[in-house]
Amino acid sequence: MRYLPHTSEEISRMLQVVGVDDLGDLFSTIPEDCRLNADLNLPEALTEWELNDHMDALSRDVAVAPDYRIFLGAGSYEHFIPASVSHLLARSEFVTSYTPYQPEMSQGTLQAIYEYQTLAARLMGMDIATASHYDGATALAESLLMAIRITKQKRVAVSRLIHPLYRQVVKTYFEPTGFEVLELGYLENGTTDITALDDIDELAAVAVQSPNFFGCIENLQDIGEKVHDKKALFIATFTEALAYGLLKSPGAQGADIAGGEGQSLGISCSFGGPALGMLASKKKFMRSLPGRLVGKTQDLEGNRGFVLTLATREQHIRREKATSNICTNNSLCALAAVMYMSTLGGTGIRELACLNRDKAEYLKKGLKEAGCIIPFDTPTFNEFVFRFPAGGEDAYSRLLEKKIVPGLSLDTYYPELAGHYLLCVTETKSVDDMDALIREFKS
Amino acid sequence: MKEISELNLPDNVRYTEDHEWARIEGDKVRAGLDDYAQDQLGDIVFVELPRIGDTFKKGEMFATVESVKAVCECYLPIGGEIIAVNQALEESPELVNKSPYEDGWFVDIRPSDSSEMDRLMTNEDCMERLKGAK
Amino acid sequence: MKGSIGTTGLIMNEPLLWEKGREGRCGFSLPRRDVESVPLDRELIREKLEFPDLSEIDIVRHFTRLSQWNFSVDTGMYPLGSCTMKYSPKTNERQAGREGFVIAHPLLPSGLSQGALRIMFELQQYLAEITGMDAVTLQPAAGAQGELTGMLIIHAFHKMKGSQRSKIIVPDTAHGTNPASASLCGYRSVPVKSNEQGILSAESIAEIMDEDTAGIMITNPNTLGFFEENTGEIAEIVHADGGLVYCDGANMNAVMGIVDMGRIGIDLMHLNLHKTFSTPHGGGGPGSGPVAVTKELEPFLPVPRVVKERDKYSLIEDCPESIGRVAAFHGNFGVMIKAYSYIRSMGPENLKRASQFAVLNANYIKESLKGYLHLPYDRPCMHECIFSDKDQKPAKVTTLDMAKRLMDYGFHPPTVYFPLVVHGAIMIEPTETESKDEIDQFVRAFRAVVNEARQNPDSLYNAPNKCKVKRLDEVAAARRPCLTG
């Protein structure tokens, strides 16, 4: 086996040094009744060629562009990733290193994460950002728990227009804690209804997503003011980080914590993972942040260098009193994001974000003209909700046959919106792609 | 780390078994972390202090002290109300290392029962205890 | 020459991105605009985003230079104990990079994502077979999230039984994540000491186990590198009081094809695909932490679950006992493909050999450094061995000093100061992919460092000398944190 370098001669010399006769004797401390009595029942080893054929066949059994026109977003977005980003990200010095515990041998990862933290904080309009989390859903759950630690209150309120799967993760994380998660409904224009806040007390935090799950841009400023009146923390979450290339950031609108998904920033969909949990806050909450942080310092000769810092918040030191159990940061995904953000630059990210919105507007207009219903008139970014024209209820399966996936059905998540779909358009969709969808309704 | 003979354990303060110190100053009691504890922790990077007006019983946790790779909880040597905290530690936590009994003090307490002071150790008791532990 | 970018001639200095940017550059080929611009309410638009503007070559050189400041498994031996820095095969990267996997959308209808679902389904089966458990979820994104998932399952199990419990037993040798994961579920950790052999004794568990204890978290093999021989007996004690036995399976790489975790009474356990199954660590992530459970606990696994019916794979969500979701989608699929490729490339015999060689390598290092470093537990180890700096105390040389000096010899240091039960611990895990030659070099380097500690301790205090930077001031970083530029 090419991954195992031992020759038989080396094995016997090593066994001799260890003082045992054969490989089996190395396991003498394992009692008989703990042993596996048979061989593992797994498929026989494949050669590299066989593996290629096998995996090639499996990878072809998934519907992707250009064969399919897929208008799915809802937390996972197909954006163009430059070759330079993919190429740099594949450098094995980044890929095959560990968490940078020994900073002198890990300055590459550490400086890159410091750069990520900086650009991420600027994107979200916050003072500081962590080195990253698993995904947007867990970043939101951790943000809510963080607010509970800071305010010492027991209750949080989350908008029903936060991604339904994120709310499910929050529910899972909160289930054993005894803290309460309340949901805020939505208005006819597809934005969060915060009037219920008046009747809620002992509130630690309110979380709102913008652009929200329906794609609508929320007025975070107004919501934030009301949340602060309640002496609670205001958490802004998001699934489409690219939107902040164009839209006002959470920080600029009064968010205390911003936590969401950064997959759009140079990370492929990859069937939902790995992704990039982004988490940022005001500086005064620095010591309550969960997860890794990289800080700037100097070496013995006064040269600039970077280290993991404020580790006393973390599980390996504070154990059961840690701010979280997390020890990963999705380092390689954060690296992809900083490469992508710097590749776009300040000018490029705005242009790209505008293009996403303009394309979505083109499709929205086209569908409307073709008789589809657009239920919410609030401005959107690159996603919006629509319903097939009357009598076109079978359109979804008809479109699938034509290799078009016309968005995500809202039936399960919002039963009151049965028959509605959430559509997404990024820069990867051409006018031809969009016209193909529009044409289906014109006919 | 210091040898026991190198430790600075002045006789004008009283000590707890967890290495906090307390000193009567008029009608208040000042408290902090002793030389042994600061030396064990090494370079102190952060001190989290209580709020003025908080009240604690003797032995309750009132502060945490952090080095780069350790956290130490501090327990109040004498029960009472916190009437002052050492703001300087926010910017300069290293004062705890440099001057544990003067510039590196933690809090001033209005004691609810001054007689609790009598149950704290003298510097000699503290030294004996450390020698015993070795 | 001072201030020049040249150092050794191969490692370059490199500024921060925003020190390098020049307004007006762009590294991105913006897509052709084929639609009209639609005005947006100015109130919604942000101020200019202060991202540096760089050209493509700026970015390529920047990150190439940064990468060269990193040590990696592909650079050399990286014997971090408990981290399992084994070689990450390149073919796994190729498989995960296939277009059909890379751009697959997680919310595709099942009928359109059969290839991806099949990988997940088969990987679940392989992991169940390797652990001896009955069912597997691949959703947890990392080992720590696997632990949390395990704790949530234990919590849900007791809730269903109608009696919530407040405590969980965690040995002193546990990873810090164990108590932190337990406390996220509201459990109080009850510490228990390992015995003089470095393992748990059944008696010590019997003393503290009661009907208010939800279960025990055992790392097996444990963080001292020993197999917990008494797990079977411990499991009986815990089960007798209605508790569950959780196994932190981070060290499963030592016992694949050798131990049957189901047989020794484990109810649930997590695996780290980035340790045992060769997926790369990526400088700290992404990882993947599947959880394997017995039949009895299967109903509690997170949703959605991947199932197979008549040659068709699908996702099911209708599982009333389930703890719910722990990830927005299906977990780190990109990592799963690599682990799947690894298992298919290795086959059953080579997986077992991998464990045998991992244990052989660790014992070989243990014997080779014994006499140079203090060995607190002198008995056969599994995949890692633990030394301490006790013998270097007279020279006032610490574990950290030796670790830093090893860098000058071209090796990444072992894990230091963990586990906490050994003062000044040095935890060495070579993994099976290091050859005898490589290990011999490492042993020679470590022996040289030990000799220097005696003869010339100054060379250790000032180490490392050959890295990109000298020893870094972690105290200043923590006292006055600077987290953004």
mmCIF file with all atom_site columns, N, CA, C and O in Angstrom, chain B residues 36-50:
data_model
loop_
_atom_site.group_PDB
_atom_site.id
_atom_site.type_symbol
_atom_site.label_atom_id
_atom_site.label_alt_id
_atom_site.label_comp_id
_atom_site.label_asym_id
_atom_site.label_entity_id
_atom_site.label_seq_id
_atom_site.pdbx_PDB_ins_code
_atom_site.Cartn_x
_atom_site.Cartn_y
_atom_site.Cartn_z
_atom_site.occupancy
_atom_site.B_iso_or_equiv
_atom_site.pdbx_formal_charge
_atom_site.auth_seq_id
_atom_site.auth_comp_id
_atom_site.auth_asym_id
_atom_site.auth_atom_id
_atom_site.pdbx_PDB_model_num
ATOM 1  N N  . TYR B 1 36 ? 2.779   34.528 45.904 1.00 0.00 ? 36 TYR B N  1
ATOM 2  C CA . TYR B 1 36 ? 2.873   33.132 45.488 1.00 0.00 ? 36 TYR B CA 1
ATOM 3  C C  . TYR B 1 36 ? 1.964   32.883 44.272 1.00 0.00 ? 36 TYR B C  1
ATOM 4  O O  . TYR B 1 36 ? 2.381   32.319 43.271 1.00 0.00 ? 36 TYR B O  1
ATOM 5  N N  . ALA B 1 37 ? 0.718   33.355 44.353 1.00 0.00 ? 37 ALA B N  1
ATOM 6  C CA . ALA B 1 37 ? -0.250  33.102 43.272 1.00 0.00 ? 37 ALA B CA 1
ATOM 7  C C  . ALA B 1 37 ? 0.171   33.802 41.990 1.00 0.00 ? 37 ALA B C  1
ATOM 8  O O  . ALA B 1 37 ? 0.111   33.214 40.899 1.00 0.00 ? 37 ALA B O  1
ATOM 9  N N  . GLN B 1 38 ? 0.604   35.053 42.089 1.00 0.00 ? 38 GLN B N  1
ATOM 10 C CA . GLN B 1 38 ? 0.994   35.761 40.866 1.00 0.00 ? 38 GLN B CA 1
ATOM 11 C C  . GLN B 1 38 ? 2.210   35.092 40.236 1.00 0.00 ? 38 GLN B C  1
ATOM 12 O O  . GLN B 1 38 ? 2.320   35.008 39.009 1.00 0.00 ? 38 GLN B O  1
ATOM 13 N N  . ASP B 1 39 ? 3.102   34.568 41.070 1.00 0.00 ? 39 ASP B N  1
ATOM 14 C CA . ASP B 1 39 ? 4.296   33.909 40.537 1.00 0.00 ? 39 ASP B CA 1
ATOM 15 C C  . ASP B 1 39 ? 3.939   32.598 39.852 1.00 0.00 ? 39 ASP B C  1
ATOM 16 O O  . ASP B 1 39 ? 4.471   32.266 38.804 1.00 0.00 ? 39 ASP B O  1
ATOM 17 N N  . GLN B 1 40 ? 3.010   31.851 40.464 1.00 0.00 ? 40 GLN B N  1
ATOM 18 C CA . GLN B 1 40 ? 2.577   30.584 39.868 1.00 0.00 ? 40 GLN B CA 1
ATOM 19 C C  . GLN B 1 40 ? 1.909   30.818 38.508 1.00 0.00 ? 40 GLN B C  1
ATOM 20 O O  . GLN B 1 40 ? 2.121   30.065 37.570 1.00 0.00 ? 40 GLN B O  1
ATOM 21 N N  . LEU B 1 41 ? 1.094   31.867 38.434 1.00 0.00 ? 41 LEU B N  1
ATOM 22 C CA . LEU B 1 41 ? 0.371   32.141 37.195 1.00 0.00 ? 41 LEU B CA 1
ATOM 23 C C  . LEU B 1 41 ? 1.291   32.634 36.085 1.00 0.00 ? 41 LEU B C  1
ATOM 24 O O  . LEU B 1 41 ? 1.049   32.407 34.911 1.00 0.00 ? 41 LEU B O  1
ATOM 25 N N  . GLY B 1 42 ? 2.342   33.330 36.482 1.00 0.00 ? 42 GLY B N  1
ATOM 26 C CA . GLY B 1 42 ? 3.208   33.932 35.464 1.00 0.00 ? 42 GLY B CA 1
ATOM 27 C C  . GLY B 1 42 ? 2.609   35.242 34.978 1.00 0.00 ? 42 GLY B C  1
ATOM 28 O O  . GLY B 1 42 ? 1.816   35.862 35.681 1.00 0.00 ? 42 GLY B O  1
ATOM 29 N N  . ASP B 1 43 ? 2.977   35.629 33.761 1.00 0.00 ? 43 ASP B N  1
ATOM 30 C CA . ASP B 1 43 ? 2.549   36.935 33.241 1.00 0.00 ? 43 ASP B CA 1
ATOM 31 C C  . ASP B 1 43 ? 1.037   37.038 33.190 1.00 0.00 ? 43 ASP B C  1
ATOM 32 O O  . ASP B 1 43 ? 0.382   36.324 32.432 1.00 0.00 ? 43 ASP B O  1
ATOM 33 N N  . ILE B 1 44 ? 0.502   37.946 33.975 1.00 0.00 ? 44 ILE B N  1
ATOM 34 C CA . ILE B 1 44 ? -0.951  38.101 34.015 1.00 0.00 ? 44 ILE B CA 1
ATOM 35 C C  . ILE B 1 44 ? -1.385  39.035 32.890 1.00 0.00 ? 44 ILE B C  1
ATOM 36 O O  . ILE B 1 44 ? -0.797  40.093 32.667 1.00 0.00 ? 44 ILE B O  1
ATOM 37 N N  . VAL B 1 45 ? -2.405  38.584 32.134 1.00 0.00 ? 45 VAL B N  1
ATOM 38 C CA . VAL B 1 45 ? -2.815  39.350 30.959 1.00 0.00 ? 45 VAL B CA 1
ATOM 39 C C  . VAL B 1 45 ? -4.190  39.993 31.116 1.00 0.00 ? 45 VAL B C  1
ATOM 40 O O  . VAL B 1 45 ? -4.546  40.881 30.355 1.00 0.00 ? 45 VAL B O  1
ATOM 41 N N  . PHE B 1 46 ? -4.955  39.540 32.096 1.00 0.00 ? 46 PHE B N  1
ATOM 42 C CA . PHE B 1 46 ? -6.306  40.083 32.232 1.00 0.00 ? 46 PHE B CA 1
ATOM 43 C C  . PHE B 1 46 ? -6.839  39.800 33.630 1.00 0.00 ? 46 PHE B C  1
ATOM 44 O O  . PHE B 1 46 ? -6.639  38.722 34.173 1.00 0.00 ? 46 PHE B O  1
ATOM 45 N N  . VAL B 1 47 ? -7.493  40.806 34.214 1.00 0.00 ? 47 VAL B N  1
ATOM 46 C CA . VAL B 1 47 ? -8.146  40.631 35.517 1.00 0.00 ? 47 VAL B CA 1
ATOM 47 C C  . VAL B 1 47 ? -9.597  41.067 35.360 1.00 0.00 ? 47 VAL B C  1
ATOM 48 O O  . VAL B 1 47 ? -9.871  42.179 34.901 1.00 0.00 ? 47 VAL B O  1
ATOM 49 N N  . GLU B 1 48 ? -10.515 40.163 35.674 1.00 0.00 ? 48 GLU B N  1
ATOM 50 C CA . GLU B 1 48 ? -11.931 40.513 35.619 1.00 0.00 ? 48 GLU B CA 1
ATOM 51 C C  . GLU B 1 48 ? -12.395 40.805 37.040 1.00 0.00 ? 48 GLU B C  1
ATOM 52 O O  . GLU B 1 48 ? -12.361 39.928 37.900 1.00 0.00 ? 48 GLU B O  1
ATOM 53 N N  . LEU B 1 49 ? -12.803 42.041 37.264 1.00 0.00 ? 49 LEU B N  1
ATOM 54 C CA . LEU B 1 49 ? -13.171 42.476 38.612 1.00 0.00 ? 49 LEU B CA 1
ATOM 55 C C  . LEU B 1 49 ? -14.684 42.622 38.732 1.00 0.00 ? 49 LEU B C  1
ATOM 56 O O  . LEU B 1 49 ? -15.373 42.795 37.728 1.00 0.00 ? 49 LEU B O  1
ATOM 57 N N  . PRO B 1 50 ? -15.200 42.601 39.952 1.00 0.00 ? 50 PRO B N  1
ATOM 58 C CA . PRO B 1 50 ? -16.653 42.761 40.138 1.00 0.00 ? 50 PRO B CA 1
ATOM 59 C C  . PRO B 1 50 ? -17.060 44.224 39.932 1.00 0.00 ? 50 PRO B C  1
ATOM 60 O O  . PRO B 1 50 ? -16.205 45.088 39.736 1.00 0.00 ? 50 PRO B O  1
#
